[in-house]
mmCIF file of C-alpha atoms in Angstrom:
data_model
loop_
_atom_site.group_PDB
_atom_site.id
_atom_site.type_symbol
_atom_site.label_atom_id
_atom_site.label_comp_id
_atom_site.label_asym_id
_atom_site.label_seq_id
_atom_site.Cartn_x
_atom_site.Cartn_y
_atom_site.Cartn_z
ATOM 1 C CA MET A 559 -36.621 -17.664 85.898
ATOM 2 C CA THR A 560 -36.683 -20.494 88.278
ATOM 3 C CA ALA A 561 -33.244 -21.248 89.133
ATOM 4 C CA THR A 562 -32.923 -24.100 87.127
ATOM 5 C CA ASP A 563 -33.193 -21.243 83.876
ATOM 6 C CA GLN A 564 -30.735 -19.017 85.687
ATOM 7 C CA THR A 565 -28.154 -22.003 86.231
ATOM 8 C CA ALA A 566 -28.655 -22.966 82.732
ATOM 9 C CA ALA A 567 -27.985 -19.172 81.035
ATOM 10 C CA ALA A 568 -24.942 -18.869 83.682
ATOM 11 C CA LYS A 569 -22.930 -21.808 82.782
ATOM 12 C CA PRO A 570 -20.938 -21.031 79.773
ATOM 13 C CA ALA A 571 -19.072 -23.231 77.727
ATOM 14 C CA GLY A 572 -15.292 -23.749 77.839
ATOM 15 C CA GLY A 573 -12.994 -22.382 80.835
ATOM 16 C CA VAL A 574 -11.681 -24.427 83.793
ATOM 17 C CA LEU A 575 -13.549 -26.252 86.618
ATOM 18 C CA ILE A 576 -11.710 -25.984 90.297
ATOM 19 C CA PRO A 577 -12.768 -28.485 92.853
ATOM 20 C CA LEU A 578 -13.517 -27.014 96.365
ATOM 21 C CA SER A 579 -14.303 -27.750 99.337
ATOM 22 C CA VAL A 580 -16.952 -25.940 101.531
ATOM 23 C CA HIS A 581 -16.011 -26.355 105.451
ATOM 24 C CA PHE A 582 -18.620 -26.078 108.123
ATOM 25 C CA ASP A 583 -16.688 -23.061 109.460
ATOM 26 C CA ASP A 584 -17.195 -21.382 106.351
ATOM 27 C CA LEU A 585 -20.855 -21.150 106.933
ATOM 28 C CA ASP A 586 -22.273 -18.225 109.008
ATOM 29 C CA ALA A 587 -24.875 -18.328 111.562
ATOM 30 C CA MET A 588 -27.775 -18.771 109.531
ATOM 31 C CA GLY A 589 -26.416 -22.557 107.865
ATOM 32 C CA MET A 590 -25.104 -20.740 104.776
ATOM 33 C CA LEU A 591 -21.879 -20.085 103.153
ATOM 34 C CA HIS A 592 -20.708 -16.693 104.586
ATOM 35 C CA ASN A 593 -21.018 -14.078 101.593
ATOM 36 C CA SER A 594 -17.497 -13.163 101.740
ATOM 37 C CA HIS A 595 -16.380 -17.055 102.399
ATOM 38 C CA TYR A 596 -17.514 -16.326 98.099
ATOM 39 C CA GLN A 597 -14.898 -14.320 96.906
ATOM 40 C CA VAL A 598 -12.443 -16.517 99.061
ATOM 41 C CA LEU A 599 -13.646 -19.801 96.715
ATOM 42 C CA VAL A 600 -12.243 -17.678 94.374
ATOM 43 C CA GLU A 601 -9.520 -16.783 94.997
ATOM 44 C CA ARG A 602 -8.462 -20.681 96.420
ATOM 45 C CA ALA A 603 -9.381 -21.522 92.485
ATOM 46 C CA TRP A 604 -7.378 -19.250 90.878
ATOM 47 C CA VAL A 605 -4.683 -20.055 93.591
ATOM 48 C CA ALA A 606 -4.898 -23.433 92.678
ATOM 49 C CA PHE A 607 -5.159 -23.380 88.790
ATOM 50 C CA TRP A 608 -2.067 -21.296 88.951
ATOM 51 C CA GLN A 609 -0.266 -23.310 90.715
ATOM 52 C CA GLY A 610 -1.475 -26.527 89.006
ATOM 53 C CA HIS A 611 0.972 -24.611 85.453
ATOM 54 C CA GLY A 612 3.705 -24.394 88.356
ATOM 55 C CA LEU A 613 3.212 -20.512 88.180
ATOM 56 C CA ILE A 614 3.208 -19.729 92.285
ATOM 57 C CA ASN A 615 5.897 -21.226 93.819
ATOM 58 C CA ALA A 616 6.664 -21.473 97.812
ATOM 59 C CA GLY A 617 8.206 -18.058 98.896
ATOM 60 C CA ARG A 618 8.109 -14.606 98.436
ATOM 61 C CA PRO A 619 5.804 -13.891 95.547
ATOM 62 C CA SER A 620 7.356 -12.477 91.885
ATOM 63 C CA GLY A 621 6.820 -11.693 88.739
ATOM 64 C CA ASP A 622 3.409 -12.517 87.201
ATOM 65 C CA SER A 623 2.100 -14.261 91.147
ATOM 66 C CA PHE A 624 2.894 -10.858 92.162
ATOM 67 C CA ASN A 625 -0.458 -8.922 91.459
ATOM 68 C CA VAL A 626 -3.461 -7.166 92.887
ATOM 69 C CA VAL A 627 -7.459 -7.588 93.003
ATOM 70 C CA LYS A 628 -8.102 -4.550 90.935
ATOM 71 C CA ALA A 629 -12.155 -5.129 91.178
ATOM 72 C CA PHE A 630 -14.286 -8.008 92.374
ATOM 73 C CA SER A 631 -18.517 -8.355 91.726
ATOM 74 C CA VAL A 632 -20.164 -11.030 92.692
ATOM 75 C CA ASN A 633 -24.026 -11.698 92.206
ATOM 76 C CA HIS A 634 -25.930 -14.742 94.484
ATOM 77 C CA GLU A 635 -27.896 -16.916 92.861
ATOM 78 C CA LEU A 636 -28.861 -19.670 95.713
ATOM 79 C CA PRO A 637 -27.412 -20.080 98.925
ATOM 80 C CA VAL A 638 -24.866 -22.854 99.371
ATOM 81 C CA LEU A 639 -26.268 -24.620 102.915
ATOM 82 C CA MET A 640 -24.384 -27.628 103.329
ATOM 83 C CA PRO A 641 -20.088 -28.151 103.520
ATOM 84 C CA GLY A 642 -19.336 -30.249 101.247
ATOM 85 C CA GLU A 643 -17.896 -30.755 97.424
ATOM 86 C CA TYR A 644 -18.413 -27.981 95.246
ATOM 87 C CA ALA A 645 -16.119 -26.261 92.310
ATOM 88 C CA VAL A 646 -15.101 -22.807 90.796
ATOM 89 C CA HIS A 647 -15.646 -22.922 87.119
ATOM 90 C CA LEU A 648 -13.130 -19.684 85.904
ATOM 91 C CA TRP A 649 -12.932 -18.321 82.266
ATOM 92 C CA THR A 650 -11.022 -15.024 81.188
ATOM 93 C CA GLN A 651 -13.104 -12.618 79.266
ATOM 94 C CA HIS A 652 -10.312 -10.041 78.840
ATOM 95 C CA VAL A 653 -6.639 -10.595 78.714
ATOM 96 C CA GLY A 654 -4.678 -6.566 78.774
ATOM 97 C CA THR A 655 -1.091 -5.850 78.873
ATOM 98 C CA THR A 656 -0.774 -5.714 82.802
ATOM 99 C CA SER A 657 -4.633 -7.054 83.630
ATOM 100 C CA VAL A 658 -7.133 -9.859 82.922
ATOM 101 C CA THR A 659 -10.567 -9.996 83.632
ATOM 102 C CA ALA A 660 -12.066 -13.232 84.266
ATOM 103 C CA GLY A 661 -15.841 -14.416 84.851
ATOM 104 C CA PHE A 662 -16.754 -16.922 87.441
ATOM 105 C CA ARG A 663 -19.136 -19.448 88.630
ATOM 106 C CA VAL A 664 -19.026 -20.714 92.493
ATOM 107 C CA CYS A 665 -21.369 -23.929 91.706
ATOM 108 C CA SER A 666 -22.301 -27.918 92.403
ATOM 109 C CA ALA A 667 -19.370 -30.300 91.925
ATOM 110 C CA ASP A 668 -20.629 -31.098 88.673
ATOM 111 C CA GLY A 669 -21.119 -27.622 87.100
ATOM 112 C CA ALA A 670 -24.387 -27.960 87.190
ATOM 113 C CA THR A 671 -26.241 -25.829 89.853
ATOM 114 C CA THR A 672 -24.986 -21.981 89.921
ATOM 115 C CA TYR A 673 -25.044 -20.272 93.653
ATOM 116 C CA ALA A 674 -23.546 -17.229 92.370
ATOM 117 C CA HIS A 675 -21.522 -16.020 89.264
ATOM 118 C CA GLY A 676 -19.771 -12.602 88.901
ATOM 119 C CA THR A 677 -16.271 -11.095 87.629
ATOM 120 C CA ARG A 678 -12.225 -10.451 88.909
ATOM 121 C CA THR A 679 -9.901 -8.088 87.585
ATOM 122 C CA ALA A 680 -6.382 -8.623 88.725
ATOM 123 C CA VAL A 681 -3.409 -6.226 87.923
ATOM 124 C CA ARG A 682 0.262 -7.444 87.828
ATOM 125 C CA ILE A 683 2.400 -5.198 88.890
ATOM 126 C CA ASP A 684 6.191 -5.089 89.260
ATOM 127 C CA ASP A 685 7.194 -5.846 93.087
ATOM 128 C CA THR A 686 9.672 -3.070 93.607
ATOM 129 C CA THR A 687 7.964 -0.122 91.853
ATOM 130 C CA LEU A 688 4.640 -1.583 93.219
ATOM 131 C CA ARG A 689 3.094 0.393 89.651
ATOM 132 C CA PRO A 690 1.753 -1.590 86.879
ATOM 133 C CA THR A 691 3.747 -4.109 84.361
ATOM 134 C CA PRO A 692 2.621 -6.418 81.498
ATOM 135 C CA TRP A 693 2.018 -9.831 82.302
ATOM 136 C CA SER A 694 4.592 -12.304 80.141
ATOM 137 C CA THR A 695 4.055 -14.357 76.925
ATOM 138 C CA GLU A 696 3.017 -17.099 79.473
ATOM 139 C CA VAL A 697 0.411 -16.001 81.476
ATOM 140 C CA ARG A 698 -1.102 -14.702 78.345
ATOM 141 C CA VAL A 699 -0.743 -17.508 76.493
ATOM 142 C CA LEU A 700 -2.228 -19.938 79.627
ATOM 143 C CA ALA A 701 -5.005 -17.433 80.383
ATOM 144 C CA GLU A 702 -6.062 -16.981 76.445
ATOM 145 C CA SER A 703 -6.330 -21.124 76.549
ATOM 146 C CA ILE A 704 -9.314 -20.821 79.345
ATOM 147 C CA ALA A 705 -11.408 -17.566 77.169
ATOM 148 C CA LEU A 706 -14.644 -18.796 76.595
ATOM 149 C CA PRO A 707 -15.464 -18.987 72.589
ATOM 150 C CA PRO A 708 -16.802 -16.502 70.979
ATOM 151 C CA THR A 709 -20.524 -15.746 71.077
#
């Protein structure tokens, strides 16, 4: 399978494309995006998505914004070799009572080239007890709105 075949196979319909920048200091000593920065880009994309819908505000997180990442997996396909404009393609795979599993692709700004892909599961927790608690209806509806169409 060529890199082009991998890109086409990894690019699902649906979801949302969040533009982001890769900066010079995101690169490692070999001039490639440092492996840990893929997760940083995904986290920045989620923050931008939720902020864009008014669900993350200034101050201490509370309500639905008080959540933790339970699992994160990433598969690297092609190296990011230059600072510049890129994007993260986000979509939900499963919306549970207290957790959301989402897929992602770190990709070119137009979404055509995939550099890495994976999944991320977040769990909403109560800010007092630190135990899992249900997502609000608003977040459930918004998360489901970026789910991929059935195959």
